[in-house]
Amino acid sequence: MDKILLDDWHVVANSLDIVNGDKLATQLLGQDILIWRSKGEVHAWLDQCPHRGSKLSLGNVKGDDIVVCAYHGWQFNSKGRCIKMPAHPGKPISERARTTQFEVKEKYGLVWVCLGEPIDDIPEFYGVDNNYHLVITGPYEVYTSAPRAVENFLDLSHFPFIHAGYLGEEPYTEMDDYDVEVIDNEIHVTNATAYQPRANINSDEGVKVTYSYRVIRPLTVMLTKEPGTQGEKPSDLILMVNQPVQETRTIVWFVLAMNYGHDEPDKSFCDFQDTIFYQDKAVLESQRPQCLPLDPSAEQHQPADKSSNVYRRWLKEIGLSYGTS
Ligand code: FES
Ligand code: FE
Protein backbone atom coordinates (compact mmCIF):
# COMPACT_ATOMS: atom_id res chain seq x y z
CA MET A 1 0.00 0.00 0.00
CA ASP A 2 1.25 3.49 -0.88
CA LYS A 3 2.55 5.23 2.24
CA ILE A 4 1.61 8.56 0.68
CA LEU A 5 -2.07 7.53 0.78
CA LEU A 6 -1.90 5.79 4.14
CA ASP A 7 -0.45 8.97 5.68
CA ASP A 8 -2.92 11.31 3.95
CA TRP A 9 -6.34 12.41 5.24
CA HIS A 10 -9.39 11.01 3.47
CA VAL A 11 -13.04 11.91 3.79
CA VAL A 12 -15.25 9.03 4.95
CA ALA A 13 -18.53 10.69 5.92
CA ASN A 14 -20.61 13.81 6.22
CA SER A 15 -20.49 14.87 9.90
CA LEU A 16 -24.25 15.38 9.92
CA ASP A 17 -24.81 11.74 9.07
CA ILE A 18 -23.32 10.53 12.37
CA VAL A 19 -25.10 11.81 15.44
CA ASN A 20 -24.36 10.62 18.98
CA GLY A 21 -24.87 6.90 19.28
CA ASP A 22 -24.82 6.44 15.53
CA LYS A 23 -22.48 4.23 13.54
CA LEU A 24 -21.63 3.89 9.92
CA ALA A 25 -19.66 1.25 8.03
CA THR A 26 -17.45 2.32 5.17
CA GLN A 27 -14.21 1.37 3.44
CA LEU A 28 -10.95 3.18 2.89
CA LEU A 29 -8.12 1.79 0.78
CA GLY A 30 -9.81 -1.60 0.95
CA GLN A 31 -10.02 -1.64 4.77
CA ASP A 32 -13.35 -1.93 6.54
CA ILE A 33 -13.85 1.08 8.77
CA LEU A 34 -16.39 1.69 11.52
CA ILE A 35 -17.23 5.34 12.15
CA TRP A 36 -19.25 6.09 15.27
CA ARG A 37 -19.90 8.97 17.61
CA SER A 38 -20.00 9.08 21.41
CA LYS A 39 -20.71 12.24 23.41
CA GLY A 40 -20.01 14.45 20.41
CA GLU A 41 -16.70 12.81 19.59
CA VAL A 42 -16.25 10.85 16.40
CA HIS A 43 -14.24 7.59 16.31
CA ALA A 44 -12.75 5.63 13.42
CA TRP A 45 -11.95 1.98 14.10
CA LEU A 46 -11.01 -1.00 12.01
CA ASP A 47 -14.39 -2.64 11.48
CA GLN A 48 -13.16 -5.96 12.82
CA CYS A 49 -13.69 -7.38 16.28
CA PRO A 50 -10.42 -8.44 17.93
CA HIS A 51 -12.16 -11.61 19.16
CA ARG A 52 -13.11 -13.50 16.00
CA GLY A 53 -12.88 -10.85 13.30
CA SER A 54 -16.55 -10.20 12.68
CA LYS A 55 -17.66 -6.72 11.68
CA LEU A 56 -18.27 -4.48 14.67
CA SER A 57 -20.68 -2.47 12.52
CA LEU A 58 -23.09 -5.43 12.71
CA GLY A 59 -23.44 -4.70 16.41
CA ASN A 60 -24.78 -1.60 18.04
CA VAL A 61 -23.87 1.43 20.08
CA LYS A 62 -25.19 1.12 23.63
CA GLY A 63 -25.84 4.07 25.91
CA ASP A 64 -23.97 6.48 23.64
CA ASP A 65 -20.44 5.30 24.39
CA ILE A 66 -20.15 1.53 24.17
CA VAL A 67 -19.89 -0.57 21.02
CA VAL A 68 -21.33 -4.06 21.39
CA CYS A 69 -20.14 -6.78 19.03
CA ALA A 70 -23.00 -8.69 17.44
CA TYR A 71 -21.30 -12.11 17.61
CA HIS A 72 -20.44 -12.82 21.29
CA GLY A 73 -21.44 -9.52 22.80
CA TRP A 74 -18.03 -8.18 23.79
CA GLN A 75 -18.37 -4.54 24.79
CA PHE A 76 -15.82 -1.85 23.93
CA ASN A 77 -15.56 1.61 25.48
CA SER A 78 -14.83 4.73 23.42
CA LYS A 79 -11.07 4.16 23.89
CA GLY A 80 -11.49 0.79 22.15
CA ARG A 81 -10.86 -1.25 25.29
CA CYS A 82 -12.94 -4.38 25.89
CA ILE A 83 -14.76 -3.85 29.18
CA LYS A 84 -17.14 -6.80 29.17
CA MET A 85 -17.06 -10.41 27.94
CA PRO A 86 -20.55 -11.71 28.62
CA ALA A 87 -19.39 -15.36 28.59
CA HIS A 88 -17.07 -14.62 31.55
CA PRO A 89 -18.61 -11.99 33.77
CA GLY A 90 -16.35 -10.87 36.59
CA LYS A 91 -13.16 -12.34 35.06
CA PRO A 92 -10.24 -9.98 34.37
CA ILE A 93 -10.00 -8.83 30.74
CA SER A 94 -6.70 -8.73 28.85
CA GLU A 95 -5.28 -5.31 27.90
CA ARG A 96 -4.84 -6.72 24.43
CA ALA A 97 -8.58 -7.12 23.91
CA ARG A 98 -8.93 -3.78 22.15
CA THR A 99 -9.92 -2.46 18.75
CA THR A 100 -7.62 -0.92 16.15
CA GLN A 101 -8.15 2.82 16.05
CA PHE A 102 -7.32 5.42 13.44
CA GLU A 103 -6.73 9.16 13.52
CA VAL A 104 -9.95 11.04 12.85
CA LYS A 105 -10.89 14.72 12.62
CA GLU A 106 -13.82 16.82 11.47
CA LYS A 107 -13.43 19.81 9.18
CA TYR A 108 -15.64 21.60 6.61
CA GLY A 109 -18.55 19.47 7.84
CA LEU A 110 -16.83 16.24 6.85
CA VAL A 111 -15.21 13.39 8.77
CA TRP A 112 -11.58 12.78 7.76
CA VAL A 113 -9.56 9.66 8.59
CA CYS A 114 -5.85 8.85 8.30
CA LEU A 115 -4.94 5.15 8.35
CA GLY A 116 -1.23 5.79 8.91
CA GLU A 117 0.81 8.55 10.52
CA PRO A 118 -0.54 11.88 9.30
CA ILE A 119 2.26 13.70 7.44
CA ASP A 120 0.28 16.89 7.23
CA ASP A 121 -2.94 18.45 8.37
CA ILE A 122 -6.26 18.23 6.56
CA PRO A 123 -5.96 20.03 3.21
CA GLU A 124 -6.58 23.76 3.47
CA PHE A 125 -9.59 25.10 1.56
CA TYR A 126 -7.84 28.22 0.31
CA GLY A 127 -9.69 31.47 -0.24
CA VAL A 128 -12.83 30.70 1.77
CA ASP A 129 -13.87 33.59 4.02
CA ASN A 130 -17.09 34.96 5.50
CA ASN A 131 -18.39 35.96 2.09
CA TYR A 132 -18.83 32.33 1.18
CA HIS A 133 -21.28 29.74 2.39
CA LEU A 134 -20.46 26.06 2.23
CA VAL A 135 -22.58 23.24 0.90
CA ILE A 136 -21.50 19.59 0.90
CA THR A 137 -22.58 17.46 -2.04
CA GLY A 138 -22.18 13.74 -2.48
CA PRO A 139 -21.41 11.05 -1.59
CA TYR A 140 -21.15 10.08 -5.25
CA GLU A 141 -20.18 6.46 -5.62
CA VAL A 142 -18.39 5.69 -8.83
CA TYR A 143 -16.85 2.45 -10.07
CA THR A 144 -13.47 3.74 -11.13
CA SER A 145 -10.15 4.63 -9.54
CA ALA A 146 -9.78 7.89 -7.65
CA PRO A 147 -7.06 9.16 -10.05
CA ARG A 148 -9.46 8.70 -13.01
CA ALA A 149 -12.03 10.79 -11.10
CA VAL A 150 -9.46 13.52 -10.39
CA GLU A 151 -8.40 13.62 -14.03
CA ASN A 152 -12.00 14.01 -15.13
CA PHE A 153 -12.38 16.97 -12.76
CA LEU A 154 -9.33 18.63 -14.37
CA ASP A 155 -10.66 18.06 -17.90
CA LEU A 156 -12.48 20.97 -19.56
CA SER A 157 -12.67 19.80 -23.16
CA HIS A 158 -15.48 17.34 -22.34
CA PHE A 159 -17.83 20.11 -21.19
CA PRO A 160 -19.62 20.77 -24.52
CA PHE A 161 -20.35 17.05 -24.91
CA ILE A 162 -21.00 15.56 -21.47
CA HIS A 163 -22.34 18.75 -19.86
CA ALA A 164 -24.08 20.25 -22.91
CA GLY A 165 -26.36 23.11 -21.93
CA TYR A 166 -24.65 23.51 -18.54
CA LEU A 167 -20.87 23.76 -18.52
CA GLY A 168 -20.46 23.89 -22.30
CA GLU A 169 -22.18 23.58 -25.63
CA GLU A 170 -21.41 23.23 -29.30
CA PRO A 171 -20.09 25.01 -31.31
CA TYR A 172 -17.92 26.38 -28.45
CA THR A 173 -15.60 23.40 -28.44
CA GLU A 174 -12.23 24.98 -29.14
CA MET A 175 -9.96 25.12 -26.10
CA ASP A 176 -7.66 28.06 -25.46
CA ASP A 177 -4.19 27.27 -24.16
CA TYR A 178 -3.71 27.45 -20.38
CA ASP A 179 -0.86 27.25 -17.88
CA VAL A 180 0.22 24.31 -15.74
CA GLU A 181 3.04 24.41 -13.20
CA VAL A 182 4.20 22.21 -10.35
CA ILE A 183 4.82 24.52 -7.38
CA ASP A 184 5.84 23.24 -3.93
CA ASN A 185 4.57 19.75 -4.60
CA GLU A 186 1.20 20.93 -5.90
CA ILE A 187 -0.08 21.23 -9.45
CA HIS A 188 -1.37 24.69 -10.35
CA VAL A 189 -3.54 25.09 -13.44
CA THR A 190 -4.38 28.68 -14.36
CA ASN A 191 -6.13 30.63 -17.12
CA ALA A 192 -8.17 27.70 -18.37
CA THR A 193 -11.33 29.07 -19.97
CA ALA A 194 -14.64 27.62 -21.05
CA TYR A 195 -17.81 29.14 -22.48
CA GLN A 196 -20.60 28.04 -20.17
CA PRO A 197 -24.29 28.39 -21.02
CA ARG A 198 -25.21 27.70 -17.37
CA ALA A 199 -22.16 28.03 -15.12
CA ASN A 200 -24.09 27.77 -11.85
CA ILE A 201 -27.62 27.75 -10.42
CA ASN A 202 -27.92 31.53 -10.67
CA SER A 203 -26.72 32.07 -14.21
CA ASP A 204 -29.26 32.95 -16.85
CA GLU A 205 -26.91 33.61 -19.77
CA GLY A 206 -23.75 32.14 -21.26
CA VAL A 207 -20.44 33.45 -19.92
CA LYS A 208 -16.77 32.74 -20.45
CA VAL A 209 -15.55 31.31 -17.17
CA THR A 210 -11.93 31.03 -16.04
CA TYR A 211 -10.97 27.91 -14.11
CA SER A 212 -7.96 27.64 -11.81
CA TYR A 213 -7.09 24.36 -10.14
CA ARG A 214 -4.73 23.37 -7.39
CA VAL A 215 -4.07 19.69 -7.01
CA ILE A 216 -3.05 19.80 -3.36
CA ARG A 217 -2.81 16.07 -2.62
CA PRO A 218 -2.86 13.05 -4.94
CA LEU A 219 -6.65 12.73 -4.53
CA THR A 220 -7.63 16.25 -3.43
CA VAL A 221 -8.22 19.18 -5.77
CA MET A 222 -9.40 22.77 -5.37
CA LEU A 223 -11.13 24.66 -8.14
CA THR A 224 -11.80 28.38 -8.44
CA LYS A 225 -14.31 29.72 -10.96
CA GLU A 226 -14.16 33.36 -12.08
CA PRO A 227 -15.45 35.98 -12.75
CA GLY A 228 -17.18 36.51 -9.46
CA THR A 229 -20.68 37.77 -9.15
CA GLN A 230 -19.63 40.18 -6.39
CA GLY A 231 -16.61 42.27 -7.23
CA GLU A 232 -13.28 40.67 -7.87
CA LYS A 233 -13.71 37.53 -5.78
CA PRO A 234 -14.31 34.24 -7.54
CA SER A 235 -17.96 33.17 -7.50
CA ASP A 236 -17.32 29.51 -6.77
CA LEU A 237 -14.64 27.65 -4.86
CA ILE A 238 -14.89 23.88 -4.98
CA LEU A 239 -12.99 21.35 -2.90
CA MET A 240 -13.07 17.89 -4.46
CA VAL A 241 -12.05 14.99 -2.25
CA ASN A 242 -12.00 11.41 -3.40
CA GLN A 243 -12.47 8.61 -0.89
CA PRO A 244 -10.49 5.66 -2.29
CA VAL A 245 -12.86 2.93 -1.14
CA GLN A 246 -11.08 0.26 -3.16
CA GLU A 247 -8.66 0.54 -6.03
CA THR A 248 -11.43 0.84 -8.62
CA ARG A 249 -14.24 2.09 -6.40
CA THR A 250 -14.35 5.70 -5.30
CA ILE A 251 -16.67 7.95 -3.36
CA VAL A 252 -16.46 11.55 -4.55
CA TRP A 253 -17.29 14.41 -2.16
CA PHE A 254 -17.49 18.12 -2.97
CA VAL A 255 -17.48 21.08 -0.63
CA LEU A 256 -18.93 23.99 -2.60
CA ALA A 257 -18.26 27.55 -1.44
CA MET A 258 -20.33 30.30 -3.08
CA ASN A 259 -20.39 34.05 -2.55
CA TYR A 260 -23.89 34.32 -4.08
CA GLY A 261 -27.23 32.65 -3.52
CA HIS A 262 -26.95 32.84 0.27
CA ASP A 263 -30.74 32.60 0.53
CA GLU A 264 -31.00 29.65 -1.81
CA PRO A 265 -31.69 26.33 -0.09
CA ASP A 266 -28.69 23.98 -0.05
CA LYS A 267 -30.78 21.56 -2.07
CA SER A 268 -30.62 23.81 -5.15
CA PHE A 269 -26.83 23.63 -5.13
CA CYS A 270 -26.88 19.88 -4.46
CA ASP A 271 -29.34 19.27 -7.30
CA PHE A 272 -27.16 21.21 -9.74
CA GLN A 273 -24.02 19.35 -8.67
CA ASP A 274 -25.86 16.00 -8.79
CA THR A 275 -26.91 16.71 -12.37
CA ILE A 276 -23.34 17.51 -13.39
CA PHE A 277 -21.84 14.55 -11.55
CA TYR A 278 -24.28 11.98 -12.91
CA GLN A 279 -23.45 13.19 -16.41
CA ASP A 280 -19.79 12.31 -15.72
CA LYS A 281 -20.48 9.02 -13.96
CA ALA A 282 -21.39 6.91 -17.00
CA VAL A 283 -18.29 7.99 -18.91
CA LEU A 284 -16.05 7.53 -15.88
CA GLU A 285 -17.33 4.00 -15.30
CA SER A 286 -16.83 3.11 -18.97
CA GLN A 287 -13.13 3.99 -19.04
CA ARG A 288 -10.66 1.13 -19.39
CA PRO A 289 -8.36 0.52 -17.77
CA GLN A 290 -10.10 1.69 -14.61
CA CYS A 291 -6.72 2.50 -13.08
CA LEU A 292 -5.15 5.63 -14.54
CA PRO A 293 -2.37 4.73 -16.99
CA LEU A 294 0.82 6.59 -16.11
CA ASP A 295 2.79 5.40 -19.14
CA PRO A 296 2.47 8.27 -21.67
CA SER A 297 2.28 5.83 -24.58
CA ALA A 298 -0.71 3.96 -23.13
CA GLU A 299 -3.31 6.44 -24.45
CA GLN A 300 -3.39 9.10 -27.17
CA HIS A 301 -3.40 12.77 -26.18
CA GLN A 302 -4.59 16.17 -27.43
CA PRO A 303 -3.08 19.55 -26.48
CA ALA A 304 -5.98 20.30 -24.12
CA ASP A 305 -4.86 17.34 -21.98
CA LYS A 306 -1.86 19.26 -20.66
CA SER A 307 -3.13 19.32 -17.06
CA SER A 308 -4.00 15.62 -17.05
CA ASN A 309 -0.61 14.74 -18.50
CA VAL A 310 1.15 16.79 -15.82
CA TYR A 311 -1.02 15.04 -13.21
CA ARG A 312 -0.03 11.63 -14.57
CA ARG A 313 3.67 12.59 -14.58
CA TRP A 314 3.42 13.97 -11.07
CA LEU A 315 1.76 10.79 -9.78
CA LYS A 316 4.55 8.78 -11.36
CA GLU A 317 7.18 10.99 -9.71
CA ILE A 318 5.64 10.67 -6.28
CA GLY A 319 5.35 6.93 -6.85
CA LEU A 320 1.57 6.48 -6.53
CA SER A 321 0.61 2.94 -7.45
CA TYR A 322 -2.89 2.60 -5.94
CA GLY A 323 -5.43 3.34 -8.68
CA THR A 324 -2.80 3.72 -11.38
CA SER A 325 -1.53 1.30 -14.02
FE1 FES B 1 -16.81 -10.03 18.45
FE2 FES B 1 -16.74 -12.54 19.30
S1 FES B 1 -16.33 -11.78 17.32
S2 FES B 1 -17.37 -10.79 20.37
FE1 FE C 1 -17.43 16.56 -16.10
Short mmCIF file of N, CA and C and ligand atoms in Angstrom, two decimals, residues 48-56 68-76 86, ligand 1:
data_model
loop_
_atom_site.label_atom_id
_atom_site.label_comp_id
_atom_site.label_asym_id
_atom_site.label_seq_id
_atom_site.Cartn_x
_atom_site.Cartn_y
_atom_site.Cartn_z
N GLN A 48 -13.50 -4.55 12.65
CA GLN A 48 -13.16 -5.96 12.82
C GLN A 48 -12.98 -6.22 14.31
N CYS A 49 -13.78 -7.09 14.84
CA CYS A 49 -13.69 -7.38 16.28
C CYS A 49 -12.40 -8.14 16.57
N PRO A 50 -11.66 -7.74 17.62
CA PRO A 50 -10.42 -8.44 17.93
C PRO A 50 -10.64 -9.88 18.40
N HIS A 51 -11.89 -10.24 18.70
CA HIS A 51 -12.16 -11.61 19.16
C HIS A 51 -12.12 -12.61 18.00
N ARG A 52 -13.08 -12.54 17.10
CA ARG A 52 -13.11 -13.50 16.00
C ARG A 52 -13.29 -12.82 14.64
N GLY A 53 -12.97 -11.53 14.60
CA GLY A 53 -12.88 -10.85 13.30
C GLY A 53 -14.19 -10.49 12.64
N SER A 54 -15.30 -10.58 13.34
CA SER A 54 -16.55 -10.20 12.68
C SER A 54 -16.65 -8.67 12.65
N LYS A 55 -17.54 -8.18 11.82
CA LYS A 55 -17.66 -6.72 11.68
C LYS A 55 -18.35 -6.11 12.89
N LEU A 56 -17.67 -5.17 13.52
CA LEU A 56 -18.27 -4.48 14.67
C LEU A 56 -19.50 -3.69 14.25
N VAL A 68 -21.10 -2.66 21.05
CA VAL A 68 -21.33 -4.06 21.39
C VAL A 68 -21.19 -4.91 20.13
N CYS A 69 -20.31 -5.90 20.19
CA CYS A 69 -20.14 -6.78 19.03
C CYS A 69 -21.35 -7.70 18.91
N ALA A 70 -21.79 -7.90 17.67
CA ALA A 70 -23.00 -8.69 17.44
C ALA A 70 -22.79 -10.18 17.71
N TYR A 71 -21.54 -10.66 17.61
CA TYR A 71 -21.30 -12.11 17.61
C TYR A 71 -21.33 -12.72 19.03
N HIS A 72 -20.44 -12.26 19.93
CA HIS A 72 -20.44 -12.82 21.29
C HIS A 72 -20.66 -11.75 22.35
N GLY A 73 -21.05 -10.57 21.87
CA GLY A 73 -21.44 -9.52 22.80
C GLY A 73 -20.33 -8.80 23.54
N TRP A 74 -19.08 -8.95 23.13
CA TRP A 74 -18.03 -8.18 23.79
C TRP A 74 -18.40 -6.70 23.70
N GLN A 75 -18.05 -5.97 24.76
CA GLN A 75 -18.37 -4.54 24.79
C GLN A 75 -17.07 -3.74 24.83
N PHE A 76 -17.02 -2.69 24.03
CA PHE A 76 -15.82 -1.85 23.93
C PHE A 76 -16.17 -0.42 24.32
N PRO A 86 -19.37 -11.13 27.97
CA PRO A 86 -20.55 -11.71 28.62
C PRO A 86 -20.41 -13.18 28.97
FE1 FES B 1 -16.81 -10.03 18.45
FE2 FES B 1 -16.74 -12.54 19.30
S1 FES B 1 -16.33 -11.78 17.32
S2 FES B 1 -17.37 -10.79 20.37
#
